[in-house]
Coordinates of C-alpha atoms in Angstrom, one line a residue:
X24 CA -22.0 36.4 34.1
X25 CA -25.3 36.7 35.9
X26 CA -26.5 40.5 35.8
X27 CA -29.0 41.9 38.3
X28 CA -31.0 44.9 37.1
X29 CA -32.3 47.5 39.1
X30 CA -35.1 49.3 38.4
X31 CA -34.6 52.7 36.6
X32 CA -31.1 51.5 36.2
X33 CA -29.1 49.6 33.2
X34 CA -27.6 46.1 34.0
X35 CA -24.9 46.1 36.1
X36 CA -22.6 43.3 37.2
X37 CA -23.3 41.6 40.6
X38 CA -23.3 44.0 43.2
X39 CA -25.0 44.5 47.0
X40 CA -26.8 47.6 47.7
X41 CA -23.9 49.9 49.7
X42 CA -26.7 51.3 52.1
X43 CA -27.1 47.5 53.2
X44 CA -23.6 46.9 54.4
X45 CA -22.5 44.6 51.4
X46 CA -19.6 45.2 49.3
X47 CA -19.3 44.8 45.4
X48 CA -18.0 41.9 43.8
X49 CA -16.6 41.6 40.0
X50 CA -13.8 43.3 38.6
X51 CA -15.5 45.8 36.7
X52 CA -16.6 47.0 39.8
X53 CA -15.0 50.5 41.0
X54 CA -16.3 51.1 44.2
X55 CA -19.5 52.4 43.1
X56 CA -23.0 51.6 41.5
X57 CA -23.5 53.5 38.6
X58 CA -25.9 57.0 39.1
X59 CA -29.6 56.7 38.7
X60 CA -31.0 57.1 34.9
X61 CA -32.5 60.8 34.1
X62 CA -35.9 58.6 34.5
X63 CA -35.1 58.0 38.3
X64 CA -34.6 61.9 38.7
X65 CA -38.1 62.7 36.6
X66 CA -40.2 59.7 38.7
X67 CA -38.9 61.8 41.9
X68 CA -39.8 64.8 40.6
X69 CA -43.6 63.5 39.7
X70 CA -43.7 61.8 43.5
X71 CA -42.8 64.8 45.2
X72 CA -45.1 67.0 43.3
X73 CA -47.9 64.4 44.3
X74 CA -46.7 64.5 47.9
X75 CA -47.4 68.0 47.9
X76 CA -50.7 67.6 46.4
X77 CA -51.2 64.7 48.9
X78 CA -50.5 66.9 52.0
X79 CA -52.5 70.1 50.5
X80 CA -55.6 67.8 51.3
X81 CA -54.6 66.6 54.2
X82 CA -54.8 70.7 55.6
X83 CA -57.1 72.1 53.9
X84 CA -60.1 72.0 56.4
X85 CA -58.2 73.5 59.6
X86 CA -56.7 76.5 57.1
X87 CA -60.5 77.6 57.0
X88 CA -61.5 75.8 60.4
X89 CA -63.2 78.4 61.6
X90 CA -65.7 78.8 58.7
X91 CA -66.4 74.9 58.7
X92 CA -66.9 75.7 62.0
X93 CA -69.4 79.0 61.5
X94 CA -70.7 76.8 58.6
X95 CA -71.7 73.6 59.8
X96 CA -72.5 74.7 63.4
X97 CA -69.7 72.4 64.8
X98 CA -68.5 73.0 68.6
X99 CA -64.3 72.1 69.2
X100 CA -65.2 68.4 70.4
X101 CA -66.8 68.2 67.4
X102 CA -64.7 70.2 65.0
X103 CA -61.7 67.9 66.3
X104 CA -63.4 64.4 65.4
X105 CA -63.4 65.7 61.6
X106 CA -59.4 65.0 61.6
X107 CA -60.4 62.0 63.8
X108 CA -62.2 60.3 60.9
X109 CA -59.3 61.3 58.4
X110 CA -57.1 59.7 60.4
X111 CA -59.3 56.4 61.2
X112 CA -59.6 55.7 58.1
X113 CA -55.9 56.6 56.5
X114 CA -54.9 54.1 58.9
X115 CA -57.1 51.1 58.0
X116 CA -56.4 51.6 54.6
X117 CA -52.9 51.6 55.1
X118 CA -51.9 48.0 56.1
X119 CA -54.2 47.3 53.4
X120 CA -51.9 49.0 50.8
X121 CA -48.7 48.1 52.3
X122 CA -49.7 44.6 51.7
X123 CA -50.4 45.3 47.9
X124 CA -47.6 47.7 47.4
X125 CA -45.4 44.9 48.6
X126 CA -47.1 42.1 46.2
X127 CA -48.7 44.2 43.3
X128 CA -48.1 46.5 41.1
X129 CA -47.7 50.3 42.7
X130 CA -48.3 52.4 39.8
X131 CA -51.7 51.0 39.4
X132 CA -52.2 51.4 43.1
X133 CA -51.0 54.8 43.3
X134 CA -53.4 55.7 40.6
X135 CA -56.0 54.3 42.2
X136 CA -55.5 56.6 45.4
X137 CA -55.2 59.7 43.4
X138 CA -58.1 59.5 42.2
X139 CA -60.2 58.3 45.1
X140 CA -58.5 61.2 47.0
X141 CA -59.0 63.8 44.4
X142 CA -62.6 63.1 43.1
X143 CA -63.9 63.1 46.8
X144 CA -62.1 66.6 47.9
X145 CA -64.0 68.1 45.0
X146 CA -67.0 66.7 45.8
X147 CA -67.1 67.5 49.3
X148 CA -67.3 71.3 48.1
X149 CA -70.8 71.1 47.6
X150 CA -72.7 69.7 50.7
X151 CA -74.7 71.4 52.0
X152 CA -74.8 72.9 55.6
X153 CA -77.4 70.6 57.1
X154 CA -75.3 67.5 56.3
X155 CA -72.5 67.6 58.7
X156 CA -72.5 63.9 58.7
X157 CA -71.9 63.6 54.7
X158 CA -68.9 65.9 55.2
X159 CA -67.0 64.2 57.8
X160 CA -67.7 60.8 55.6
X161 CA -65.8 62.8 52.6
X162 CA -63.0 63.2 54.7
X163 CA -63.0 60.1 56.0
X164 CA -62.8 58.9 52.2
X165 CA -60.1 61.5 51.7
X166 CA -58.4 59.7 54.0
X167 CA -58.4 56.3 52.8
X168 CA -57.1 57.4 49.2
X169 CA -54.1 59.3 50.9
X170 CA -53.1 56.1 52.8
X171 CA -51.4 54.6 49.1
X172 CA -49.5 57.2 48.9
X173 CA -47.8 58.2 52.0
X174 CA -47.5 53.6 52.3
X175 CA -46.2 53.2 48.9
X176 CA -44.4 55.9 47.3
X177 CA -41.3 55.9 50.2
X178 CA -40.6 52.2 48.7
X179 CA -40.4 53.4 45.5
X180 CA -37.7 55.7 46.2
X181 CA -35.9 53.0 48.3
X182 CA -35.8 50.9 45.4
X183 CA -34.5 53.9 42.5
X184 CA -31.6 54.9 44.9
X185 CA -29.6 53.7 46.8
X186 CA -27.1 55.0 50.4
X187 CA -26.0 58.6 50.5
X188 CA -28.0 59.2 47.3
X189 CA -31.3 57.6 48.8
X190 CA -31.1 59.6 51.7
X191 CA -30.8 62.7 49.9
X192 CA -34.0 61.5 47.9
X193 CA -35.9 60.5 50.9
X194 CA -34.9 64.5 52.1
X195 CA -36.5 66.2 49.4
X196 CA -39.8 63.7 48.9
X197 CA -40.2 64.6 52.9
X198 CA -39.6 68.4 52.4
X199 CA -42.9 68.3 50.2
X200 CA -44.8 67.1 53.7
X201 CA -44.1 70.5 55.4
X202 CA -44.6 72.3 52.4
X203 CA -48.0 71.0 51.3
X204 CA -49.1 71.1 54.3
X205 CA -48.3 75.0 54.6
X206 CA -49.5 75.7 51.2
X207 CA -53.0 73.7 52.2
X208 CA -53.4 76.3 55.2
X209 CA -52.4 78.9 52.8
X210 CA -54.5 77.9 49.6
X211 CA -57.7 77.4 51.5
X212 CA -57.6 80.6 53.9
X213 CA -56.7 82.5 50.6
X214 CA -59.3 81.0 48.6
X215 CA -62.2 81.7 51.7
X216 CA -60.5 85.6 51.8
X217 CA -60.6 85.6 47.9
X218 CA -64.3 84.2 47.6
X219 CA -66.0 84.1 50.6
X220 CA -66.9 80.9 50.8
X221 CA -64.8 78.0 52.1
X222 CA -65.7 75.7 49.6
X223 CA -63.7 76.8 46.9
X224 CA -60.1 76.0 48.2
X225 CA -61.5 72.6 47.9
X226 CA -62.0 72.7 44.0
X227 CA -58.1 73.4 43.7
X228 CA -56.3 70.3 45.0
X229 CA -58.3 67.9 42.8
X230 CA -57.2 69.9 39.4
X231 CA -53.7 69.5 40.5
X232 CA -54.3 65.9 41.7
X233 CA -55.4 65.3 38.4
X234 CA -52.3 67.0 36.5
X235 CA -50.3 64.7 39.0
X236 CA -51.9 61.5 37.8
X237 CA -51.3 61.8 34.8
X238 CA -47.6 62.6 35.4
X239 CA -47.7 59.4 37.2
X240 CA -49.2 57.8 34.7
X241 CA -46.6 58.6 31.6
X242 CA -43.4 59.4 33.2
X243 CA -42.9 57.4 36.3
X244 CA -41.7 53.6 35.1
X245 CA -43.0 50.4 36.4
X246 CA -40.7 49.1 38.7
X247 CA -40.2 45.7 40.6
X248 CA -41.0 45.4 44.3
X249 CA -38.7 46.6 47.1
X250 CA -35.6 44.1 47.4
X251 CA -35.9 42.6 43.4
X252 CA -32.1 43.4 42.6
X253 CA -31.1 41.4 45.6
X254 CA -30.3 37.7 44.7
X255 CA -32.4 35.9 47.7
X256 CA -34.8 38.3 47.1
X257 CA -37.3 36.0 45.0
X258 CA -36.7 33.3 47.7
X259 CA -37.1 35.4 50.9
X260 CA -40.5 36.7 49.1
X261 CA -41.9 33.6 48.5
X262 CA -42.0 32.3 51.9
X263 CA -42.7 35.3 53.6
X264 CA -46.6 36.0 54.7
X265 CA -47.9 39.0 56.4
X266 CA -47.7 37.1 59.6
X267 CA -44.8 36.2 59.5
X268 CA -43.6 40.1 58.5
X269 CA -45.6 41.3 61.5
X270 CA -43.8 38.3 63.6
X271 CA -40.7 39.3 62.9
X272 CA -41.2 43.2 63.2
X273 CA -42.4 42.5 66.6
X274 CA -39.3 41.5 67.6
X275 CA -37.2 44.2 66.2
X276 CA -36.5 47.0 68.9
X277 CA -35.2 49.4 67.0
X278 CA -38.7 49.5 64.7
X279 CA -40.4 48.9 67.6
X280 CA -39.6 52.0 69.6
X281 CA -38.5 54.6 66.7
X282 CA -42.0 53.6 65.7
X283 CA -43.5 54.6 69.1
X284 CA -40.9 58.1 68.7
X285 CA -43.4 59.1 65.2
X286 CA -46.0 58.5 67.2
X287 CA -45.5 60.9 69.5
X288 CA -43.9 63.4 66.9
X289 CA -47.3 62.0 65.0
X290 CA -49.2 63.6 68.3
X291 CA -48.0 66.8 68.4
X292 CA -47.8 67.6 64.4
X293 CA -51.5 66.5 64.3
X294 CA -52.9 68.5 67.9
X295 CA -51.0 71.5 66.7
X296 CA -51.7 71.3 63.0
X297 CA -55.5 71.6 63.2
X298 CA -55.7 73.9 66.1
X299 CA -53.1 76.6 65.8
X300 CA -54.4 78.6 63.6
X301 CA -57.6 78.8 65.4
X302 CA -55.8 79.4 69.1
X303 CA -53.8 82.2 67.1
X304 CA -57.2 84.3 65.9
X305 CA -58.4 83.9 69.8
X306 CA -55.4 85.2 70.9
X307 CA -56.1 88.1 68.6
X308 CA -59.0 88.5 69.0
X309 CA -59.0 89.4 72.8
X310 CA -56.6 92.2 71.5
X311 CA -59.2 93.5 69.8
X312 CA -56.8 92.5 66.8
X313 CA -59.1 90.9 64.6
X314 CA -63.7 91.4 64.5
X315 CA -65.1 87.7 65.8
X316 CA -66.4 84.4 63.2
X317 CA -69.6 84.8 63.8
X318 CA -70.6 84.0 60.0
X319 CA -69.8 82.7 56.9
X320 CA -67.5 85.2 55.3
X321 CA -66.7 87.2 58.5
X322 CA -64.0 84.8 59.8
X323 CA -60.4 86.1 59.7
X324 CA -57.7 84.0 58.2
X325 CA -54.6 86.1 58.6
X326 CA -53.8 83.3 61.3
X327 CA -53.7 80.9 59.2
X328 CA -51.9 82.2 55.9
X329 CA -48.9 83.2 58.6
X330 CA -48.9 79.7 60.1
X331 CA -48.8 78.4 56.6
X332 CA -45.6 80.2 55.9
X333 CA -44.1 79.3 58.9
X334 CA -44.7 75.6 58.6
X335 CA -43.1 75.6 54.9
X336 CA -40.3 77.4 56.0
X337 CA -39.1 75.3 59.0
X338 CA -40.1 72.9 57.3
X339 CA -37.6 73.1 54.4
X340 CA -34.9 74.1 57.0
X341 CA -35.8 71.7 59.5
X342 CA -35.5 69.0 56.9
X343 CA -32.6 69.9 55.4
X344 CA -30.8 70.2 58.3
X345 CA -31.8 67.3 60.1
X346 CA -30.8 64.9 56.5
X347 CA -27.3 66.5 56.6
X348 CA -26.7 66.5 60.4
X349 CA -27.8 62.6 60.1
X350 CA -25.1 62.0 56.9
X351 CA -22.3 63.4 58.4
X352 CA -22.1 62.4 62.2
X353 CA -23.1 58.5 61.2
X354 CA -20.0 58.1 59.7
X355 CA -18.5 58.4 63.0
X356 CA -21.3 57.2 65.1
X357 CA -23.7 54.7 64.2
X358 CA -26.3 56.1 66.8
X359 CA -26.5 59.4 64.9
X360 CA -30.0 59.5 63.4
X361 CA -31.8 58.4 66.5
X362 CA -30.0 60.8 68.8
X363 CA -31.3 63.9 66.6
X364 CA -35.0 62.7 66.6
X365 CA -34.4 62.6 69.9
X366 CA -32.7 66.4 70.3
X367 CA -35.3 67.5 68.2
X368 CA -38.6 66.3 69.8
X369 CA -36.9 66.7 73.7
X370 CA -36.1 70.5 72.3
X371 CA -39.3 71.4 70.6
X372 CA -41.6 70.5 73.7
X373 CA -40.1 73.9 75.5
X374 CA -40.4 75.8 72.5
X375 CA -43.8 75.3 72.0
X376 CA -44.9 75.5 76.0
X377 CA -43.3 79.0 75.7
X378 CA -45.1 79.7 72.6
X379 CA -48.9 78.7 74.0
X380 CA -48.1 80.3 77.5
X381 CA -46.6 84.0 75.7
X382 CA -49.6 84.1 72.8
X383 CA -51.8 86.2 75.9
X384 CA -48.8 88.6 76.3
X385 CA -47.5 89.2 72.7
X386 CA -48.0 87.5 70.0
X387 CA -44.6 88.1 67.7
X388 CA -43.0 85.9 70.8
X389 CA -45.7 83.0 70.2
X390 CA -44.9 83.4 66.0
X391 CA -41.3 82.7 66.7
X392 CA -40.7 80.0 69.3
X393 CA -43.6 78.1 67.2
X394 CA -41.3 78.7 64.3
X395 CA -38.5 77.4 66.4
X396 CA -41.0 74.3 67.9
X397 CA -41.5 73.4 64.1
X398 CA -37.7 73.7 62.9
X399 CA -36.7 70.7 65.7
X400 CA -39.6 68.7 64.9
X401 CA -39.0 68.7 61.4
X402 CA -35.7 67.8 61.5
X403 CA -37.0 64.0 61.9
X404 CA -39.1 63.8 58.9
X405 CA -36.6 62.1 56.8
X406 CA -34.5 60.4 59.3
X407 CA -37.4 57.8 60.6
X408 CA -38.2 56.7 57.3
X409 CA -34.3 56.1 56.6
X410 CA -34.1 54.4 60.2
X411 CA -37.2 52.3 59.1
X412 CA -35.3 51.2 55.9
X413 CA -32.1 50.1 57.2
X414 CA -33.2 47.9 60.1
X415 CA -36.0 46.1 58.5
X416 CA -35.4 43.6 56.2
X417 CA -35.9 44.7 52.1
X418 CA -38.9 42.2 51.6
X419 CA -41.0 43.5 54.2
X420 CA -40.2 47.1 53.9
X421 CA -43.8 48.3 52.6
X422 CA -45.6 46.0 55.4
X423 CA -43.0 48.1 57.8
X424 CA -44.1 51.6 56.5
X425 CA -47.8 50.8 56.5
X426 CA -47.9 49.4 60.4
X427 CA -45.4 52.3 61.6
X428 CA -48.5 54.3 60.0
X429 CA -51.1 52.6 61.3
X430 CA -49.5 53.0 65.1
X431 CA -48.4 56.4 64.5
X432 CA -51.5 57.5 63.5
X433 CA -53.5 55.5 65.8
X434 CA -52.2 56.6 69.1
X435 CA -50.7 59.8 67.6
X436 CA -53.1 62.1 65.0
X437 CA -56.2 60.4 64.7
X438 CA -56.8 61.3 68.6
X439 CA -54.8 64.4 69.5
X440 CA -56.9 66.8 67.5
X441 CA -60.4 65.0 68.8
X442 CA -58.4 65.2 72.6
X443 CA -57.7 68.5 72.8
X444 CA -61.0 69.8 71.1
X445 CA -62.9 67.7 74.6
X446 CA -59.8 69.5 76.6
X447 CA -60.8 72.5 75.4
X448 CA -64.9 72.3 75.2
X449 CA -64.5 71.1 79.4
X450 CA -62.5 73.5 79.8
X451 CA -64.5 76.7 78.6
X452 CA -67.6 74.7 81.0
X453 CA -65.8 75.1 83.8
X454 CA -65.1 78.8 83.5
X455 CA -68.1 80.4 84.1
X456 CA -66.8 84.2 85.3
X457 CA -64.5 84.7 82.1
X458 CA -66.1 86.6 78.9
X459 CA -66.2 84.0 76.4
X460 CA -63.5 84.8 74.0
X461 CA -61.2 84.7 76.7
X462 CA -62.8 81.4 78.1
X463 CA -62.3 79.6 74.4
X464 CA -58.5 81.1 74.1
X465 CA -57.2 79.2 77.9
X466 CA -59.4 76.5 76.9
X467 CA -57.3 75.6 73.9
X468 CA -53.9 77.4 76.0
X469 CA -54.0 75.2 78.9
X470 CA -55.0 72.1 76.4
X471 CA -51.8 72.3 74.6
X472 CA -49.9 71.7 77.2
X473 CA -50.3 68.3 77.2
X474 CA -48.5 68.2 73.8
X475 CA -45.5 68.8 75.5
X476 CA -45.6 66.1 77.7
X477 CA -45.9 63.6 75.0
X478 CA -43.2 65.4 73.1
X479 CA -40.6 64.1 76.4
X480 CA -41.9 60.7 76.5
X481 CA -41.2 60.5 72.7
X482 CA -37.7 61.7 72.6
X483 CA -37.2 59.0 75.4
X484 CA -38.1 56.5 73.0
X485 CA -35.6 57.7 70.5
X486 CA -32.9 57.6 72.6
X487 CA -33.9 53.6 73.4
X488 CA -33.6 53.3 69.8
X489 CA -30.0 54.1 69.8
X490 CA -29.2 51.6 72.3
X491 CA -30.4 48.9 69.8
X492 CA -30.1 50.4 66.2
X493 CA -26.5 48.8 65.3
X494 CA -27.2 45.3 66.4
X495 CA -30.7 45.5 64.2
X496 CA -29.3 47.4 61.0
X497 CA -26.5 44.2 60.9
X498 CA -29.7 42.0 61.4
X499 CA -31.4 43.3 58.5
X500 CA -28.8 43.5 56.2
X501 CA -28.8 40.6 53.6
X502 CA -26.7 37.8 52.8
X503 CA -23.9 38.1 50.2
X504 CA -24.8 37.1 46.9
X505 CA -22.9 34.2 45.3
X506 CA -19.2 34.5 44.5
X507 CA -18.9 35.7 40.5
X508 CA -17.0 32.9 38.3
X509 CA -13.6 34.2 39.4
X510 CA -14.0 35.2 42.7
X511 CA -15.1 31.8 44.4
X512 CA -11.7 31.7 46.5
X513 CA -12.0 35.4 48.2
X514 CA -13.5 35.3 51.4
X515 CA -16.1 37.8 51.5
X516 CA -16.1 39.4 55.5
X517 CA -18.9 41.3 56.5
X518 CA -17.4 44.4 58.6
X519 CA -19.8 46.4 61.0
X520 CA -18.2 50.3 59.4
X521 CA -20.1 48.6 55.9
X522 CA -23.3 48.4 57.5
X523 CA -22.7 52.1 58.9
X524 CA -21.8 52.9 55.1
X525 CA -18.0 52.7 56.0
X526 CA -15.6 51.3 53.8
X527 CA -14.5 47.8 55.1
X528 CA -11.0 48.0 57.2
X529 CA -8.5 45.9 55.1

C-alpha cells in the first residue's frame, strides 16, 4: 500500500485532508487523521513566540512617536511616511518570499528574516538625530525582514494541521499579532519612561529575536511545501509558474474581494495603530492632563502603555471569539466566516467615530468604544487567512498569502498612516484662531474620520465574498486520490456538506 506522509506526522494510509472536502479511503481508516506529533505542538509554540517578536517591531516606533518626533524634528506628514517606508518595503519583499516559501526551503528563509529584522532594529538605536534619513532606511529594512515571516509561517501551520484543528492553530498564531503589537507600544513607552531615551526599547526585540532563532533553528522540523501529502501534488507543482498562480487567482472572487475586505481592515489597523496614542496625549493635554513633548525625555507615554493593554486584550478576545463564532455557525452555513468579517468591520466603523468625536468631552468614553472598535475588528484576524486557505488551491497557497499582502498593504497600511499625518498637518494650516494644542488635536480628530468610511466600504466587500465563497471552496478543493487495492469498485462522490467539513449524506 502506497503511504503519504505528512509533515510532523507518522505515515498514514491514503487519506484527503478533511478541511479540503475529501473523504478517507482504506479500511484502517476511522473517520479521522491521526493528531499532530508533540513536534507539531512545540514548532507552533516557537512560530507564535516569533510572531510576537515579529509584531513587537512592527510598533515599536509609534509607542514612543512622540519622542522620535521631539527627537528627530519630524512634523505629522513626515512622522506618518516612517510607517510608509515599513510598509513599502514589507510589501516588495513579500511576493518575493512567497515565491521561495513555495519552492525552497522555509526554515532557511525564516532564518534569514530574523535576522535581517533583528540585527537592523538594534542597529537603528544608535543614529544619530541629524540623520533622519538613515532612520527611516532602518525601518524600511525592518520591513523587508518581517515580510518572510508574516508570508511564510501561515503555510507552515496549514501544512502541520489540518480542519477544525488548523483553525484552532491559525487562532492562536493570529492572537500573537494583537498581542505583540500591544506589548511593542508597551515595551517601548516603558523603556523611554524607564530610561529616558527612546532608543532603548529598541535594544529589546532583537535579544528576543535572537532567542527565537534559535528556537527555530533546533526545534521546528523541516517540512515539505504546502500541498506535499496530496497525491497530484508533485504534478500540479511542476507545471505551475508564478504566472500562471497569479492567472488563476485573478479569477477567483472569493480571493479577490476577501482580499480587498483586509485591505480595508489593513487601513484602519494601520491609520489608527500609529496615531492613537499620539491623538490620546492631545486629548489630554488640552485638559491640562498631561505637561507638553517639547523634549527628549519630557514626552508622556501613559497614552500609550493604556492603548497597549487595550489592543492585547481585545485582541485575545476579539480573536477568540471571532475563530469560534466561525467554527460553529459553518456547519450550518457555508457563508459563515465572511459574514462575521463583515459584522465586524461594518460594527467597528461606529465605534471608533464615537470614540474620536467623545475624546474632547471625556476621555474614559473614547478608552472604551476604542476597546470595543478593536474587539470587532479583531475578530477577522484568523478568519481571512482560513478563507484564504480553503478557496485557493494547496500549490499556490504561499503565492496567495504574499499577493493578499502585497494589496493589503499597498492600498491599506503603507498609506493610511502617511494620509492622515497630510490630513492632519492641512488641517492645523487652516486653523489659524485655535491655540495650537487644540489645532493639532481636531487636526488628527477630524482626520480619522475618514477611517470609518473605509471601514463600510470593506465590510461591503466581505459580504460579496459570501455570495461566491461556496462555488470557489468546491473549486479549490483537489481531486480524489486513486482508489487503494481494494477499493477500486466504490464510487467515490464528492458531496458539497464535505467541502463545508460536513460528513457526506449517505
Amino acid at each position: 500500500m502506497n503511504e503519504l506522509v505528512a509533515p510532523g506526522l507518522p505515515p498514514q494510509s491514503p487519506i484527503a485532508l478533511k478541511g479540503y472536502g475529501v473523504i478517507e479511503f482504506g479500511e484502517d481508516d476511522q473517520g479521522a487523521r491521526s493528531p499532530p506529533a508533540r513536534r507539531s505542538y512545540i514548532a507552533i509554540a516557537v512560530l507564535c513566540y516569533l510572531n510576537l517578536v515579529n509584531y513587537m517591531d512592527w510598533f515599536l516606533v509609534p509607542g514612543v512617536l512622540q519622542h522620535v518626533q521631539t527627537y528627530f524634528k519630524l512634523r505629522d506628514s513626515s512622522a506618518g511616511l516612517l510607517h510608509t517606508v515599513f510598509i513599502i518595503c514589507f510589501l516588495v519583499a513579500a511576493p518575493l518570499f512567497g515565491y521561495l516559501g513555495d519552492r525552497y526551503n522555509r526554515k532557511i528563509i525564516l532564518s534569514a528574516g530574523v535576522i535581517l529584522w533583528s540585527g537592523v532594529t538594534l542597529a537603528s538605536s544608535f543614529i544619530p538625530e541629524w540623520m533622519p534619513w538613515l532612520f527611516f532606511i532602518s525601518r524600511g529594512l525592518v520591513g523587508a525582514g518581517t515580510a518572510s515571516y508574516s508570508t511564510i509561517a501561515p503555510t507552515i501551520i496549514a501544512d502541520l494541521f489540518e480542519k477544525d484543528r488548523r483553525t484552532c492553530m491559525l487562532s492562536l498564531f493570529y492572537i500573537f499579532i494583537p498581542v505583540g503589537s500591544g506589548l511593542g507600544y508597551i515595551m517601548s513607552s516603558g523603556m523611554a519612561m524607564a530610561t529616558g531615551y527612546w532608543n532603548w526599547g529598541f535594544r529589546v526585540t532583537p535579544c528576543m529575536g535572537a532567542v527565537g532563532l534559535a528556537f527555530l533553528i533546533f526545534l521546528v522540523p523541516e517540512s515539505s511545501r504546502r500541498g506535499a501529502t496530496e497525491p497530484t501534488a508533485d504534478k500540479v507543482r511542476g507545471d505551475s509558474t508564478w504566472l500562471k498562480d497569479i492567472s488563476s487567482l485573478c479569477k477567483n472572487w472569493s480571493f479577490l474581494w476577501s482580499s480587498l475586505g483586509v485591505t480595508a481592515m489593513s487601513f484602519i489597523v494601520g491609520a489608527l495603530g500609529f496615531w492613537m496614542p499620539v491623538f490620546l496625549s492631545r486629548a489630554q493635554l488640552i485638559h491640562d492632563a498631561v505637561p507638553p513633548c517639547q523634549q527628549e525625555g519630557s514626552c508622556d507615554t501613559s497614552n500609550s502603555q493604556i492603548f497597549g493593554g487595550i489592543t492585547i486584550a481585545t485582541g485575545i478576545f476579539g480573536v477568540i471569539a471571532g475563530a469560534e463564532a466561525a467554527r460553529r455557525f459553518k456547519k450550518t452555513n457555508a457563508m459563515a466566516d465572511p459574514l462575521i468579517c463583515a459584522v465586524g468591520l461594518l460594527t467597528s466603523s461606529p465605534s471608533m467615530y464615537l470614540a474620536i468625536m467623545l475624546a474632547q468631552e471625556s476621555i474614559i468614553a473614547t478608552y472604551i468604544f476604542i476597546a470595543l472598535g478593536e474587539f470587532l475588528l479583531s475578530l477577522n484576524w484568523a478568519i481571512v487567512t482560513d478563507i484564504l486557505l480553503y478557496v485557493v488551491k494547496p500549490t499556490c497557497q504561499s503565492t496567495a498569502l504574499s499577493v493578499q499582502i502585497f494589496v493589503s498593504h499597498l492600498f491599506g497600511d503603507a498609506g493610511s498612516p502617511y494620509l492622515i499625518g497630510i490630513i492632519s498637518s492641512e488641517i492645523q494650516k487652516r486653523q489659524a484662531g485655535a491655540s495650537s494644542y487644540l489645532a493639532s488635536f481636531r487636526s488628527l480628530q477630524y482626520s480619522f474620520v475618514v477611517c470609518c468610511f473605509v471601514g463600510a466600504l470593506g465590510g461591503g466587500c466581505f459580504l460579496l465574498t459570501a455570495l461566491r465563497i461556496k462555488e470557489d471552496r468546491l473549486e479549490a478543493a483537489p481531486p480524489p486520490p486513486p482508489p487503494v487495492k481494494g477499493t477500486e469498485n466504490e464510487s467515490y462522490v464528492r458531496h458539497e456538506g464535505e467541502v463545508q467539513g460536513e460528513l457526506p449524506v449517505s
